[in-house]
Structures are given as C-alpha cells and as structure tokens.
Tab-separated table of C-alpha atoms in Angstrom:
chain	number	residue	atom	x	y	z
X	1	UNK	CA	0.140	-0.163	0.108
X	2	UNK	CA	1.515	3.311	-1.123
X	3	UNK	CA	-0.305	5.252	1.745
X	4	UNK	CA	0.423	5.852	5.109
X	5	UNK	CA	-1.028	7.426	7.944
X	6	UNK	CA	0.940	10.096	10.203
X	7	UNK	CA	-0.420	11.256	13.603
X	8	UNK	CA	-0.026	14.386	14.973
X	9	UNK	CA	-0.735	16.645	17.672
X	10	UNK	CA	-3.573	18.878	16.726
X	11	UNK	CA	-1.881	22.550	17.525
X	12	UNK	CA	-5.331	24.301	18.675
X	13	UNK	CA	-6.678	21.611	20.734
X	14	UNK	CA	-6.916	22.375	24.649
X	15	UNK	CA	-7.297	18.584	25.146
X	16	UNK	CA	-4.624	17.186	23.153
X	17	UNK	CA	-6.714	15.219	20.574
X	18	UNK	CA	-4.750	13.712	17.701
X	19	UNK	CA	-5.761	13.629	14.126
X	20	UNK	CA	-4.793	11.648	11.148
X	21	UNK	CA	-3.686	12.979	7.834
X	22	UNK	CA	-3.642	10.906	4.858
X	23	UNK	CA	-0.138	11.132	2.897
X	24	UNK	CA	0.265	9.886	-0.558
X	25	UNK	CA	3.661	8.265	-1.426
X	26	UNK	CA	3.876	10.581	-4.020
X	27	UNK	CA	4.484	13.357	-1.517
X	28	UNK	CA	8.053	11.913	-1.473
X	29	UNK	CA	9.659	10.753	-4.875
X	30	UNK	CA	10.960	6.920	-4.528
X	31	UNK	CA	14.427	7.636	-5.924
X	32	UNK	CA	16.786	10.329	-6.807
X	33	UNK	CA	20.407	11.007	-7.713
X	34	UNK	CA	22.445	13.808	-6.318
X	35	UNK	CA	26.066	14.906	-7.319
X	36	UNK	CA	28.677	15.977	-4.897
X	37	UNK	CA	32.156	17.357	-5.398
X	38	UNK	CA	34.925	15.952	-3.516
X	39	UNK	CA	37.326	18.819	-3.754
X	40	UNK	CA	40.865	19.158	-4.618
X	41	UNK	CA	43.738	17.614	-2.614
X	42	UNK	CA	43.938	20.552	-0.410
X	43	UNK	CA	40.327	20.462	0.221
X	44	UNK	CA	40.480	16.668	1.266
X	45	UNK	CA	43.578	17.681	3.757
X	46	UNK	CA	41.253	20.545	5.312
X	47	UNK	CA	38.096	18.468	5.670
X	48	UNK	CA	39.818	15.687	7.510
X	49	UNK	CA	41.697	17.768	9.776
X	50	UNK	CA	38.703	19.460	10.939
X	51	UNK	CA	37.331	16.348	11.992
X	52	UNK	CA	40.517	15.486	13.591
X	53	UNK	CA	41.123	12.746	11.237
X	54	UNK	CA	44.881	12.448	10.867
X	55	UNK	CA	45.054	9.551	8.893
X	56	UNK	CA	47.819	9.893	6.135
X	57	UNK	CA	46.041	8.439	3.450
X	58	UNK	CA	44.118	12.059	3.516
X	59	UNK	CA	47.075	13.966	4.152
X	60	UNK	CA	50.248	12.009	2.518
X	61	UNK	CA	50.140	11.965	-1.394
X	62	UNK	CA	53.568	9.460	-0.712
X	63	UNK	CA	51.775	7.453	1.988
X	64	UNK	CA	48.935	7.024	0.065
X	65	UNK	CA	50.808	5.992	-3.111
X	66	UNK	CA	52.846	3.384	-1.082
X	67	UNK	CA	49.567	1.759	-0.272
X	68	UNK	CA	48.645	1.417	-3.963
X	69	UNK	CA	46.496	4.087	-4.106
X	70	UNK	CA	46.645	6.829	-6.894
X	71	UNK	CA	46.585	9.689	-4.316
X	72	UNK	CA	45.019	10.774	-1.042
X	73	UNK	CA	41.662	9.750	-0.734
X	74	UNK	CA	38.683	11.406	0.686
X	75	UNK	CA	37.520	10.209	4.463
X	76	UNK	CA	34.381	7.914	4.131
X	77	UNK	CA	32.612	10.414	6.256
X	78	UNK	CA	32.540	12.746	3.374
X	79	UNK	CA	30.537	10.492	1.362
X	80	UNK	CA	28.116	9.793	4.356
X	81	UNK	CA	27.639	13.359	4.960
X	82	UNK	CA	26.735	14.071	1.644
X	83	UNK	CA	24.338	11.010	1.584
X	84	UNK	CA	22.527	12.524	4.536
X	85	UNK	CA	22.341	15.886	3.221
X	86	UNK	CA	20.848	14.478	-0.126
X	87	UNK	CA	18.251	12.676	2.063
X	88	UNK	CA	17.430	15.673	4.008
X	89	UNK	CA	17.121	17.859	0.917
X	90	UNK	CA	14.786	15.797	-1.094
X	91	UNK	CA	12.479	14.449	2.250
X	92	UNK	CA	12.466	17.538	4.098
X	93	UNK	CA	11.419	16.998	7.556
X	94	UNK	CA	12.661	13.190	7.732
X	95	UNK	CA	15.299	12.220	10.617
X	96	UNK	CA	18.168	9.764	9.541
X	97	UNK	CA	17.743	6.977	12.308
X	98	UNK	CA	20.181	4.394	11.033
X	99	UNK	CA	22.618	4.805	8.404
X	100	UNK	CA	25.286	1.868	7.176
X	101	UNK	CA	27.811	2.578	4.247
X	102	UNK	CA	30.255	-0.189	2.953
X	103	UNK	CA	33.026	1.354	0.789
X	104	UNK	CA	34.095	-0.629	-2.136
X	105	UNK	CA	36.289	2.160	-3.894
X	106	UNK	CA	38.202	4.973	-2.926
X	107	UNK	CA	37.363	8.772	-3.811
X	108	UNK	CA	40.200	10.788	-5.072
X	109	UNK	CA	40.553	14.728	-5.147
X	110	UNK	CA	38.791	15.772	-8.167
X	111	UNK	CA	35.877	13.167	-8.447
X	112	UNK	CA	32.619	14.007	-8.720
X	113	UNK	CA	30.398	10.880	-7.622
X	114	UNK	CA	26.680	10.607	-7.482
X	115	UNK	CA	24.282	9.540	-4.698
X	116	UNK	CA	21.691	7.219	-5.513
X	117	UNK	CA	18.919	6.676	-2.966
X	118	UNK	CA	15.679	4.746	-3.753
X	119	UNK	CA	12.823	4.235	-1.004
X	120	UNK	CA	12.378	0.196	-0.871
X	121	UNK	CA	9.883	0.185	2.196
X	122	UNK	CA	7.725	2.788	3.543
X	123	UNK	CA	5.698	2.218	6.915
X	124	UNK	CA	3.380	4.391	8.736
X	125	UNK	CA	6.334	6.560	10.511
X	126	UNK	CA	9.329	5.299	8.759
X	127	UNK	CA	11.018	4.104	5.618
X	128	UNK	CA	13.676	2.241	4.499
X	129	UNK	CA	16.311	3.515	1.760
X	130	UNK	CA	18.953	1.657	-0.264
X	131	UNK	CA	21.986	3.722	-1.176
X	132	UNK	CA	24.771	3.388	-3.930
X	133	UNK	CA	27.510	5.854	-4.705
X	134	UNK	CA	29.086	5.796	-7.966
X	135	UNK	CA	31.796	7.606	-9.229
X	136	UNK	CA	31.198	7.510	-13.147
X	137	UNK	CA	30.770	3.629	-13.795
X	138	UNK	CA	32.725	2.688	-10.654
X	139	UNK	CA	30.753	1.892	-7.877
X	140	UNK	CA	32.190	3.543	-4.596
X	141	UNK	CA	29.887	2.403	-2.059
X	142	UNK	CA	26.567	0.786	-0.896
X	143	UNK	CA	24.782	1.076	1.979
X	144	UNK	CA	21.148	1.567	3.576
X	145	UNK	CA	19.392	3.671	6.074
X	146	UNK	CA	16.051	3.783	8.092
X	147	UNK	CA	14.326	6.993	8.183
X	148	UNK	CA	11.706	8.577	10.775
X	149	UNK	CA	9.168	10.165	8.766
X	150	UNK	CA	7.678	13.446	9.893
X	151	UNK	CA	4.591	13.421	12.000
X	152	UNK	CA	2.182	16.145	11.450
C-alpha cells in the first residue's frame, strides 16, 4: 500500500486530541540522484583535519601511493555526510535513524560522485532507503538507512 497515516497533535486543541492526515507516497519521490564534489587535494586535507582525522591516506600523497592508491583519498565520512544531506534535501522533515555504508573503492581528489537513493519500503512512521554511490561507472559504496518520517 503506497499510503500511510501520520499522527500528530492538533495544535489548537486544549484537550490534546490527535488527528490523522492521509499522505500519499507521491509526497516523496521513490528515488533520486545527487552529485557532490569531492574537491581538490587541499580540500580533502582541510576536511579531514577539521574532523580530527589525521590518517595519512587523507594527507600524505607519498604514503597513499605506497599503499597502492593513486593519491590521497577522501574520508568516508565525506560520502556519508553528502548522503545524509541528499536525503534531508529530498525529504524535508525526515530524520536519519540508522545509516550503514560499505566502501568498495576510494574517492580521489577531483571526483564528482553521485548518490543514488531508492525508497524500498515505507511504513506509517518510517522508511527504508537503499544507497549506492558511483563515481562514473565505478561503484564506490553501498549502504542503507532507516528514516523516521515527519509527524504532522
């Protein structure tokens, strides 16, 4: 069933009655894509340092290359933050309750990956979303999250 009921407190009620408002699945798209820039090597270094992440793979080009990488890589948190922002921008009022991400490939400076989010299940007060992050044709990460839907 693509419909669900949201329960809310009636703002003008002195007795605190509740009412139900019928929401259509069409209130939210079932899938969307959002690009996000990784930035250049200096942007990656500043981002990592600002979060206290001093892993040399995010700061030292030579160290990264010794680990068989092409250069410094963006912290995974960058992809997670952009994923959460994509969800929040698409579905105003939702809260990310649980988010898991498995990284398959690194993100390098200058990348422009895309986050693909697909709602796979929606219940009365929550929804499950599958997440895929691609950099061109390369799969960077897969994940899922549980959202708490707004209550009106």
